Coordinates of C-alpha atoms and ligand atoms in Angstrom, one line a residue:
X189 CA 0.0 0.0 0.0
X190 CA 2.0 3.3 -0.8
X191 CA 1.8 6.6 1.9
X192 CA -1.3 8.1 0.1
X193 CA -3.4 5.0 0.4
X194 CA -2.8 4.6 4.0
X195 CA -3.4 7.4 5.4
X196 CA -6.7 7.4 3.4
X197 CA -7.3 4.1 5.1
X198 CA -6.6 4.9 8.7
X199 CA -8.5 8.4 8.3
X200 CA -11.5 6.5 7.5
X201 CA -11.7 3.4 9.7
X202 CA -10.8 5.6 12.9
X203 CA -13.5 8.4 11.2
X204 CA -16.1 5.5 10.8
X205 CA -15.8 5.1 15.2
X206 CA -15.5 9.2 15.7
X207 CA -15.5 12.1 14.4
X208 CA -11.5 13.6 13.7
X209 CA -11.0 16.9 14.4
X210 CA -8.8 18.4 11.2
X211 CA -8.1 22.0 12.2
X212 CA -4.3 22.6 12.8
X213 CA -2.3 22.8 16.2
X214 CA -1.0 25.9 17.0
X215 CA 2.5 26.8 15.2
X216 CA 4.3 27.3 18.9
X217 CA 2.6 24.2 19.9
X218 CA 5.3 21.9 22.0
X219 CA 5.5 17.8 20.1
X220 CA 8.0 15.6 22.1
X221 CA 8.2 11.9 23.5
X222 CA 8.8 10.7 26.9
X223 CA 10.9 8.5 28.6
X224 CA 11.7 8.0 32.5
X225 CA 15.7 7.2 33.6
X226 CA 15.1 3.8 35.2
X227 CA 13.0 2.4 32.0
X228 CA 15.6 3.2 29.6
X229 CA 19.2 4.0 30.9
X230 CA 20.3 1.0 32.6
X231 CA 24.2 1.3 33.7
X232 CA 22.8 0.7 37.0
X233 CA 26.3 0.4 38.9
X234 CA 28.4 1.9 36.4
X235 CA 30.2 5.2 37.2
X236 CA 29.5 6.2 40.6
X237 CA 25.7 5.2 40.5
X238 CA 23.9 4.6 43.6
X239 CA 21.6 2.4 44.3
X240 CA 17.5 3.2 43.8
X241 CA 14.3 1.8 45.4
X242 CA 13.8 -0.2 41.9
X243 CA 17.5 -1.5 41.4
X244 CA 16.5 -3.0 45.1
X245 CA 13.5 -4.8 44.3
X246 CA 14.0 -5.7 41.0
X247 CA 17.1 -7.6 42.6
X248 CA 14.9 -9.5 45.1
X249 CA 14.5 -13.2 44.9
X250 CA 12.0 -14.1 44.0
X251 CA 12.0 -11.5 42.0
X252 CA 8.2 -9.0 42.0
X253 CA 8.7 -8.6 38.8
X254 CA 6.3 -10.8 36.3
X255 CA 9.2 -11.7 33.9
X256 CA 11.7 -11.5 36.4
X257 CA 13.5 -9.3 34.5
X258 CA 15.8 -5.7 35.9
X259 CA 16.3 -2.0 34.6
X260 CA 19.7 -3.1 34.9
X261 CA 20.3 -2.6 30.9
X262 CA 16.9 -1.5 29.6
X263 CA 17.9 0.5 26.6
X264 CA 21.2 1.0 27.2
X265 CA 20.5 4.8 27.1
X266 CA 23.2 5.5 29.1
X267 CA 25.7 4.4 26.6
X268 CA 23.5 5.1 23.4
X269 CA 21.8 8.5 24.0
X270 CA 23.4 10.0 21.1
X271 CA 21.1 7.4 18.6
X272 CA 18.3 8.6 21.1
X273 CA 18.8 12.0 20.0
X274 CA 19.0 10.7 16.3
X275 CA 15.8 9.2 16.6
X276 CA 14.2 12.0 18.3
X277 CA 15.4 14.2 15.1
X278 CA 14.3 11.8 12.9
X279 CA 10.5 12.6 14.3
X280 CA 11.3 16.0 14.2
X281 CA 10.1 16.7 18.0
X282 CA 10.5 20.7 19.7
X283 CA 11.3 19.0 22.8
X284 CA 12.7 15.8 24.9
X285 CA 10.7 14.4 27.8
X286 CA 13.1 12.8 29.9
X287 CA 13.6 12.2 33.3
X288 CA 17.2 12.8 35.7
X289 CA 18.2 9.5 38.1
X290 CA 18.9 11.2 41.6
X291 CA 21.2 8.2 43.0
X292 CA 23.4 8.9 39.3
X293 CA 23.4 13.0 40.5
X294 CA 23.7 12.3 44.3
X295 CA 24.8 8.6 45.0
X296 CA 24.0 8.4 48.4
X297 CA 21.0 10.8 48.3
X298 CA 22.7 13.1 50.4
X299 CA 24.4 16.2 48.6
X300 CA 27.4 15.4 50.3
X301 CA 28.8 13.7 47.3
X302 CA 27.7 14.9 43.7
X303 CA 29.1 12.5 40.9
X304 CA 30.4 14.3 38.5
X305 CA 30.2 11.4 35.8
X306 CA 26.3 11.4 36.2
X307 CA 26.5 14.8 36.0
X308 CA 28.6 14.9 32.7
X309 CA 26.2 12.4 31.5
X310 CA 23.0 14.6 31.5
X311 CA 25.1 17.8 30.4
X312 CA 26.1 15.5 27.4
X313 CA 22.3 14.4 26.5
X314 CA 21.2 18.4 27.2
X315 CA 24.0 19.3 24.7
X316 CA 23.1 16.4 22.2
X317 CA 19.8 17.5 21.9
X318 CA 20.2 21.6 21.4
X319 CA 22.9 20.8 19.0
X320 CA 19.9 19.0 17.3
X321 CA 17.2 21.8 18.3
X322 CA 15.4 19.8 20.6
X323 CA 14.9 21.1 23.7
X324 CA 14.9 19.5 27.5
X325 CA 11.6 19.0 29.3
X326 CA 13.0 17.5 32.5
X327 CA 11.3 15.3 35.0
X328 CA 13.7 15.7 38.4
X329 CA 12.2 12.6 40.1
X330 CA 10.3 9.9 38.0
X331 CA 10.0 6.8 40.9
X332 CA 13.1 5.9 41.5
X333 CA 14.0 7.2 45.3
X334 CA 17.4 6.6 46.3
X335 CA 18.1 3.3 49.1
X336 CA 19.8 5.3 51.2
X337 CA 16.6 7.8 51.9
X338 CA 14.1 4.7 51.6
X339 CA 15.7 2.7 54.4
X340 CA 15.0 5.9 56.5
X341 CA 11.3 5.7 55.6
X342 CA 11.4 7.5 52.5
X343 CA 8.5 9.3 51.4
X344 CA 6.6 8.8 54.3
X345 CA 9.8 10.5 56.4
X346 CA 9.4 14.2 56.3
X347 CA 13.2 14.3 56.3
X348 CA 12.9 13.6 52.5
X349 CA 11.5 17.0 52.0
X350 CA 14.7 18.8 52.0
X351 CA 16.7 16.3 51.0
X352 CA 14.7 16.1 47.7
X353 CA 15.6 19.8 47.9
X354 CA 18.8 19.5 48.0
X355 CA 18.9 18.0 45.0
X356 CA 16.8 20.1 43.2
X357 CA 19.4 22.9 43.6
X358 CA 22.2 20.9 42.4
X359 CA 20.1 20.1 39.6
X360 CA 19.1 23.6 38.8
X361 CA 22.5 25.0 39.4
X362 CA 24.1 22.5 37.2
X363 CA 21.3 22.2 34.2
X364 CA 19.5 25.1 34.8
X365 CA 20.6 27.3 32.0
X366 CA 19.9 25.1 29.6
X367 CA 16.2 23.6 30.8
X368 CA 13.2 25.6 30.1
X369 CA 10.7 23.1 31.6
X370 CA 10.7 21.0 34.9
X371 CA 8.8 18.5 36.5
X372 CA 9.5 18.0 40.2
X373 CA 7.8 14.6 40.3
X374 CA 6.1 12.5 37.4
X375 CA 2.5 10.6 38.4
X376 CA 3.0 11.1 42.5
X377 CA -0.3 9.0 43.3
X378 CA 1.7 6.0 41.8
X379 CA 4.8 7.0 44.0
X380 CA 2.7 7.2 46.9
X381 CA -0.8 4.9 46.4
X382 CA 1.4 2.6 44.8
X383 CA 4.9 2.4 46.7
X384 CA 3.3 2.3 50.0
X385 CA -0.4 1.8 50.0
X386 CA -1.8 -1.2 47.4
X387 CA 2.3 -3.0 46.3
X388 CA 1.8 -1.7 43.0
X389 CA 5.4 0.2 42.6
X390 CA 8.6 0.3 44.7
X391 CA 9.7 0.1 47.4
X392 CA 6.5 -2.3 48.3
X393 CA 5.7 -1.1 51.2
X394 CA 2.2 -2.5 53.1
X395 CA 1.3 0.3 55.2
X396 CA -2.6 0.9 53.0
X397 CA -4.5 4.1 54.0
X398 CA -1.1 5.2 56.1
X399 CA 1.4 5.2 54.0
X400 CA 0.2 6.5 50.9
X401 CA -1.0 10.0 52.2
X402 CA 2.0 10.5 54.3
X403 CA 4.0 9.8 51.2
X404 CA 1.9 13.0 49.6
X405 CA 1.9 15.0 52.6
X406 CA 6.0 14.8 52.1
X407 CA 5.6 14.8 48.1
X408 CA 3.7 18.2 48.1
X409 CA 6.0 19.7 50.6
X410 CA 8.8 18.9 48.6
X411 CA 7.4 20.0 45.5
X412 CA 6.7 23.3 46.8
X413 CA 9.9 23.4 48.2
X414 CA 11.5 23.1 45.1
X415 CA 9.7 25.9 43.4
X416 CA 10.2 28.7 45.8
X417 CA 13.7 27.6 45.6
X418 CA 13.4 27.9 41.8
X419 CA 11.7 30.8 41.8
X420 CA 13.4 32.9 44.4
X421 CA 17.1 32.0 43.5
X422 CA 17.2 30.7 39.9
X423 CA 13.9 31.8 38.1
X424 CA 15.3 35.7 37.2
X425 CA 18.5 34.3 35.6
X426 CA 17.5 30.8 34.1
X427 CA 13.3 32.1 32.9
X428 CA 12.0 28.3 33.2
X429 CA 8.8 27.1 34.2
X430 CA 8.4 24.8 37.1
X431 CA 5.4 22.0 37.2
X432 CA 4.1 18.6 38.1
X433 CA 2.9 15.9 36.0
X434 CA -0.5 13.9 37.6
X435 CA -2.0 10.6 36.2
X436 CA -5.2 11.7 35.2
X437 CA -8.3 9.4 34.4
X438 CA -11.8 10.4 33.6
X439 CA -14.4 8.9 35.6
X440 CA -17.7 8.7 33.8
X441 CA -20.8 8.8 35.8
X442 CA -22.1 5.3 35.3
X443 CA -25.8 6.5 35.1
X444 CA -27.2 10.0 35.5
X445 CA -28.4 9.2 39.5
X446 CA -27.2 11.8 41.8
X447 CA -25.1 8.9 43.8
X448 CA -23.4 7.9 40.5
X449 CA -22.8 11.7 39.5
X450 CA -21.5 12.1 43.3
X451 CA -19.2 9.2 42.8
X452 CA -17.5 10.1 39.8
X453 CA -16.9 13.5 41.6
X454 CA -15.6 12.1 44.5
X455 CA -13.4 9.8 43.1
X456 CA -12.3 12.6 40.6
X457 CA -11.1 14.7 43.7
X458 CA -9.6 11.4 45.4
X459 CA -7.8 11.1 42.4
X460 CA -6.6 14.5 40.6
X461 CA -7.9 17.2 43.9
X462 CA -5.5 15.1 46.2
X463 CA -2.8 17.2 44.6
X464 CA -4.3 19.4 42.2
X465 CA -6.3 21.4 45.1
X466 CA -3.2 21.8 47.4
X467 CA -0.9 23.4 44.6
X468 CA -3.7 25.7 43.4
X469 CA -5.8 26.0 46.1
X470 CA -3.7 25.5 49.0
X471 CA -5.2 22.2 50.9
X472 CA -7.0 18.7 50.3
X473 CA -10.2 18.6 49.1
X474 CA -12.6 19.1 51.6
X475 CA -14.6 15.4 50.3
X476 CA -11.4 13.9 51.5
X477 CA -10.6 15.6 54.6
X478 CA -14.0 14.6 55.7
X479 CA -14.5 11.1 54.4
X480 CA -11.1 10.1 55.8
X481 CA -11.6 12.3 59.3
X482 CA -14.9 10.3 59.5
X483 CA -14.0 6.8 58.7
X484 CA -10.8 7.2 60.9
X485 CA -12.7 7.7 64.0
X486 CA -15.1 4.8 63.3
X487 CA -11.6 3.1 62.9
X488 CA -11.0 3.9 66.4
X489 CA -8.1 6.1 65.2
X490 CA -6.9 9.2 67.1
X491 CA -7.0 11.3 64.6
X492 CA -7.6 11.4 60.7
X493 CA -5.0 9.0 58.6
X494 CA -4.6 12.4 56.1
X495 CA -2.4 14.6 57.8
X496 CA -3.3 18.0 58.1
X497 CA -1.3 21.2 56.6
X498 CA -0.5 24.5 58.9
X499 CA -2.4 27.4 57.8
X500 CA 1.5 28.8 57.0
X501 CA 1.8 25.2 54.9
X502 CA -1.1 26.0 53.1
X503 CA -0.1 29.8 51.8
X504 CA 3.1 28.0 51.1
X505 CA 1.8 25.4 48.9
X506 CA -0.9 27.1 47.2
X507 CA 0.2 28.5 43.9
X508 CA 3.5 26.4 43.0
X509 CA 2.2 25.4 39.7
X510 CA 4.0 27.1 36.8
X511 CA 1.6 24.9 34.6
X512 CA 0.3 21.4 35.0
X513 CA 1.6 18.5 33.4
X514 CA -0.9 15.5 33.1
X515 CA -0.6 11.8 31.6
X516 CA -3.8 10.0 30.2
X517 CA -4.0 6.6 29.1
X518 CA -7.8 5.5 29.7
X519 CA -11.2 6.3 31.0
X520 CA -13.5 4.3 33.9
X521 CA -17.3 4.3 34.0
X522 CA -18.3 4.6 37.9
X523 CA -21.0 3.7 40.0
X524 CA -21.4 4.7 43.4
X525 CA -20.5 1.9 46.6
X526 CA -23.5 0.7 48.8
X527 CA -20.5 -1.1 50.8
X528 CA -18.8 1.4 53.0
X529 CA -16.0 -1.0 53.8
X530 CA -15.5 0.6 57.2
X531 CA -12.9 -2.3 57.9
X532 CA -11.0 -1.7 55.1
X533 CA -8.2 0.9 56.2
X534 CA -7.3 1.7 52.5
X535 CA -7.1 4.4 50.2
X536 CA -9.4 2.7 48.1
X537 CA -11.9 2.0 50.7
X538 CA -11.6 5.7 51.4
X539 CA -12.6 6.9 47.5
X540 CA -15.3 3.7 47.5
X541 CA -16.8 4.0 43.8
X542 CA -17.1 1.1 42.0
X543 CA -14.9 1.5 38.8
X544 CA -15.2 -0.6 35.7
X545 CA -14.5 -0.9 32.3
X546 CA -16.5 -1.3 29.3
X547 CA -16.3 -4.5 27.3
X548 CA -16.6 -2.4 23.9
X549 CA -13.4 -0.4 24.8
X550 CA -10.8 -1.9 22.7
X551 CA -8.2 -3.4 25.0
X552 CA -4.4 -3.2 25.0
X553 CA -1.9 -5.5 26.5
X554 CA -2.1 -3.7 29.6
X555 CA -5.2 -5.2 31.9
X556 CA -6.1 -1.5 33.0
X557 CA -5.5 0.4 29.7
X558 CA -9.0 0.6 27.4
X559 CA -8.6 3.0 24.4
X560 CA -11.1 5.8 25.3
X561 CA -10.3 9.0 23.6
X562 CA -13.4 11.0 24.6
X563 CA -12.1 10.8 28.2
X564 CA -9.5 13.3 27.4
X565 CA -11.4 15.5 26.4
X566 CA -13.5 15.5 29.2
X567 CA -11.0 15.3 32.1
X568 CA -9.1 18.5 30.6
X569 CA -12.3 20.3 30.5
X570 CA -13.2 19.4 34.7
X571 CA -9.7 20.6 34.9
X572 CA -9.8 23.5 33.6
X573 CA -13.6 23.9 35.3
X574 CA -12.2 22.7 39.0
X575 CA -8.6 24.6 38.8
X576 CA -9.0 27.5 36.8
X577 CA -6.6 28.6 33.4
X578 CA -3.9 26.8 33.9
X579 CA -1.5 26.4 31.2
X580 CA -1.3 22.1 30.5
X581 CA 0.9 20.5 29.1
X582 CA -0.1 16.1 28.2
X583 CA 3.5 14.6 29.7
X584 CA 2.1 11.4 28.8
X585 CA -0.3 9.0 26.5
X586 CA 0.3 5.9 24.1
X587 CA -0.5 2.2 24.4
X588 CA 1.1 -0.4 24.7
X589 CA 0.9 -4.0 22.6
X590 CA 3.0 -7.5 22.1
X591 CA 5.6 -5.8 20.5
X592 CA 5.4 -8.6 17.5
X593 CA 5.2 -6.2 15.0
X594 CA 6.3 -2.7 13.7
X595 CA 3.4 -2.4 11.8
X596 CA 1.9 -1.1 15.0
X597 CA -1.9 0.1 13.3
X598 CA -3.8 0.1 16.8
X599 CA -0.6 2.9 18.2
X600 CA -1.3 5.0 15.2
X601 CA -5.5 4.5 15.8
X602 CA -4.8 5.6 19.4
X603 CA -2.4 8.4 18.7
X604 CA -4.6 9.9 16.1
X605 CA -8.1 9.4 18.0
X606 CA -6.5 10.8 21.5
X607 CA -4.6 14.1 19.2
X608 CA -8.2 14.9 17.7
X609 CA -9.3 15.0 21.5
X610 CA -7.0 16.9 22.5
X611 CA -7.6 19.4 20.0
X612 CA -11.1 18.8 20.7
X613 CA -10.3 20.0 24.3
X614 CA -8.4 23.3 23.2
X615 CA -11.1 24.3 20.9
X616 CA -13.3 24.3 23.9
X617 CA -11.1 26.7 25.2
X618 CA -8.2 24.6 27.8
X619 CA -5.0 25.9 27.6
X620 CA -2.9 23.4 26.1
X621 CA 0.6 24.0 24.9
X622 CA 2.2 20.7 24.1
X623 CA 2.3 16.7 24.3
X624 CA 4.9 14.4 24.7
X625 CA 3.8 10.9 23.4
X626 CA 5.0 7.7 25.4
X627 CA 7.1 6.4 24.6
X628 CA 10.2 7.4 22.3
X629 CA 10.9 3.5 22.3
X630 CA 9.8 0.3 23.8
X631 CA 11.5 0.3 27.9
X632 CA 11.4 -1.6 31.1
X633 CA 7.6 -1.3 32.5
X634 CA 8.2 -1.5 36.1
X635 CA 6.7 -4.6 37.4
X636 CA 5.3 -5.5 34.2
X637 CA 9.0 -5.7 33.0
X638 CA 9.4 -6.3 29.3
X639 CA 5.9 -7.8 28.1
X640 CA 4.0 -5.0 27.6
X641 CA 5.3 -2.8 24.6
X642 CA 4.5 1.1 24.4
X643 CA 7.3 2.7 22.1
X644 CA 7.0 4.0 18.5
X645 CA 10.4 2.7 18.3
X646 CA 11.1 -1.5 18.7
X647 CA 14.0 -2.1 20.6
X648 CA 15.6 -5.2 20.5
X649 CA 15.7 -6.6 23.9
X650 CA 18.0 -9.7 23.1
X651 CA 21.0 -8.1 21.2
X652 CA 23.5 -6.7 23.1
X653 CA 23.6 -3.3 20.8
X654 CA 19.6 -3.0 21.9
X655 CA 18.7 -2.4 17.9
X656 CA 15.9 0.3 17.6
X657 CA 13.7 0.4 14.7
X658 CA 10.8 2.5 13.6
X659 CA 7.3 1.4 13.9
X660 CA 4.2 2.7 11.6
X661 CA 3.4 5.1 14.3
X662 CA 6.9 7.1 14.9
X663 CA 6.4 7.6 10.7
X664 CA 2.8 9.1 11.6
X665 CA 4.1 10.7 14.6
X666 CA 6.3 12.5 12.2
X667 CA 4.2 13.4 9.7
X668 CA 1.4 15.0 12.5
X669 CA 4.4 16.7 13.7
X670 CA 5.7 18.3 10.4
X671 CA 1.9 19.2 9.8
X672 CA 0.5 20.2 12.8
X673 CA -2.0 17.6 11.3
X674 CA -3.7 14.8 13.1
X675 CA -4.5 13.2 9.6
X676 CA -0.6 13.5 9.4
X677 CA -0.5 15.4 5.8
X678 CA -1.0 18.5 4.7
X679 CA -5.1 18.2 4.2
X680 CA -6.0 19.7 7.9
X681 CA -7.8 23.1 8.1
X682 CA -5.8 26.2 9.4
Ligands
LIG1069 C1 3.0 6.3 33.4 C2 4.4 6.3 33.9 O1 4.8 7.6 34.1 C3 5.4 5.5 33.0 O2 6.5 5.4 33.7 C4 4.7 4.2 32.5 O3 5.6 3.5 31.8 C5 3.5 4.5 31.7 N1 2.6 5.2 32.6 C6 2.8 3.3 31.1 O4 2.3 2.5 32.1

């Protein structure tokens, strides 16, 4: 089938299922790809590197992980960034979503010791890529806490706070003049709810309904730690933008009852509002703080299991967004809970909707990710409707298959159903000013190790030179990129 013919083809059968919206994306409009540093750089011992929360328990035995596989190669970034940046030009991106490894920077976790090999290493890939014209979006933390800080509790020890600071300033000091965008944390519910709450992420910790909003209290803290840092000593001289990038989900109301409207709500603000509201607002969401205050009692806890902020934490917290970065994979329908649960000490139990999926979704390889592109749509317009005008930028969205094949259809379906909603989204008026797709190239998927496939590059997992090849999709990526286009040629309206 030649180039025309294609496109003609996918344009229909996705326009058959919905309609695709064909007016152009803005000419200053921000196209990348996204990667995180413990998915792709491997080099997990090698020059000075310390050891992280995931090197640790991708090492247990038995091994968490479902293929028993490590991040201790992944991609070989760390060795072949320069053929990242090659394939990064061939797409013909305005920026690079990557991600810094702190025990690389800081080996202990402490600043007592910077390494200047990790470093040299990121000055070389933020080089590589403006001698290409790509610039750096850069995630400062993307899971991967050092050992050294988790054996003192980690996330859910406040000490972390500045420490995480710490290493913001070395990481502005030494990258700073070169990085227009940060993150200070990538999808903190998964840090958090996962790492210490339901044994979904590192480091596995089983401490439900405890552990996962201490882990935020600190995550918050630190976060607005790092931007009055940013702004007061390094925002005048350097002029970049500091956010935080959420997993978003929409939650559609199952039926049009009051409870079912009310449970979508709720679980929206247990969700998005549990760190949303405090960096725009100032505190939780008031659902939460009652819902957990309540339960907690009945419990026979002291006091609530969500800590509380001062009324100085709160003035300090409110306002630390620069912009909001956000990463959407897939929608749930949701019905509200008759069960209350009240013996279930859980962040789940707390939230209590009733979240499924539909059957007519199309599926992917990942058990949790249904391609619903209208849900994009919808949870950047609540956004905008809860939060106010806040400049977004989507850090994150793709799909993931086998991997069998580069002729990867169902990734350039998604891409170009979830770009038209999107644009759907800013002609309803949200301020969006840039996507990064995941992923630049197939990468270690945490506990899902190598099965589950989301790159528009194939990398070749069993040669030792980690062969990357382009799929269908990085050729459509291109081409929506080079036309500001979603049909990917020049046909869209101006
Ligand atoms: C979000 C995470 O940020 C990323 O690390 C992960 O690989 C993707 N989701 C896909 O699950």
């Amino acid at each position: 089938m030649n180039k025309e013919m294609w496109f003609i083809c996918v344009v229909f059968s996705t326009s058959l299922a919905t309609s695709i919206n064909v007016s152009k994306f803005p000419k200053d409009f921000m196209f990348g790809t996204s990667t995180a540093s413990y998915q792709i750089e491997g080099a997990w011992n090698e020059d000075g590197k310390g050891e992280n929360i995931w090197d640790k328990v991708t090492h247990r035995v038995p091994s968490p992980v479902i293929d028993n596989s490590t991040g201790d190669i992944a991609c070989d970034s760390y060795h072949k960034y320069k053929e990242d940046v090659a394939m990064l030009k061939y797409l013909g991106v305005t920026h690079y979503r990557f991600s810094l490894s702190w025990s690389r920077i800081l080996p202990t976790g402490f600043n007592n010791k910077i390494n200047s090999l990790g470093i040299a290493y990121y000055k070389n890939l933020i080089k590589e890529l403006r001698a290409n014209n790509i610039e750096p979006l850069v995630t400062i933390f993307h899971w991967d806490t050092p050992q050294p800080l988790e054996n003192l509790g980690g996330w859910t020890n406040e000490l972390i706070t500045d420490r995480y600071a710490d290493y913001a300033k070395v990481v502005f000091e030494n990258f700073g003049d070169h990085v227009k965008y940060w993150l200070t944390f990538n999808e903190p519910k998964q840090t958090c709810n996962g790492g210490y709450g339901n044994m979904q992420r590192a480091p596995l910790v089983d401490s439900p309904g405890i552990g996962e909003y201490l882990c935020t209290h600190n995550v918050l803290k630190a976060h607005a730690k790092a931007w009055h840092l940013y702004d007061k000593q390094f925002r005048t001289t350097q002029k970049g933008k500091v956010g935080i990038t959420m997993d978003t989900v929409w939650l559609e109301p199952d039926t049009n009852s009051s409870k079912d409207v009310d449970a979508s709500e709720r679980g929206q603000q247990f969700v998005h509002g549990w760190y949303a509201r405090p960096l725009t607002l100032g505190d939780y969401p008031e659902i939460m703080k009652k819902v957990i205050a309540e339960r907690s009692t009945l419990q026979g806890f002291s006091q609530s299991r969500l800590p509380q902020f001062t009324k100085d934490e709160i003035t300090y917290l409110k306002g630390t967004l620069d912009y909001l970065g956000l990463n959407y994979y897939t929608t749930f329908m949701v019905r509200d809970s008759n069960d209350e649960k009240i013996d279930d000490i859980s962040y789940e139990a707390d939230a209590n909707i009733n979240a499924y999926q539909k059957e007519e979704w199309p599926k992917s390889t990942t058990p949790w990710l249904r391609v619903v592109p209208w849900g994009l749509r919808k949870i950047l317009n609540w956004i905008k409707i809860t939060y106010g005008d806040i400049p977004i930028l989507i850090t994150e969205n793709g799909v993931s298959d086998d991997g069998s094949s580069t002729e990867d259809d169902t990734r350039v379906d998604y891409y170009q159903q979830h770009l038209s909603s999107l644009k759907d989204a800013m002609d309803d008026g949200v301020n969006v000013f840039g996507f990064t797709a995941w992923s630049l190239m197939d990468n270690y998927e945490w506990l899902q190790g190598y099965s589950e496939h989301f790159g528009l590059y194939r990398v070749d997992f069993s040669s030792s030179n980690r062969t990357r090849t382009p799929k269908k999709s990085a050729k459509y990526l291109k081409n929506v990129i080079q036309y500001r286009c979603v049909l990917g040629n020049s046909t869209c309206d101006k």
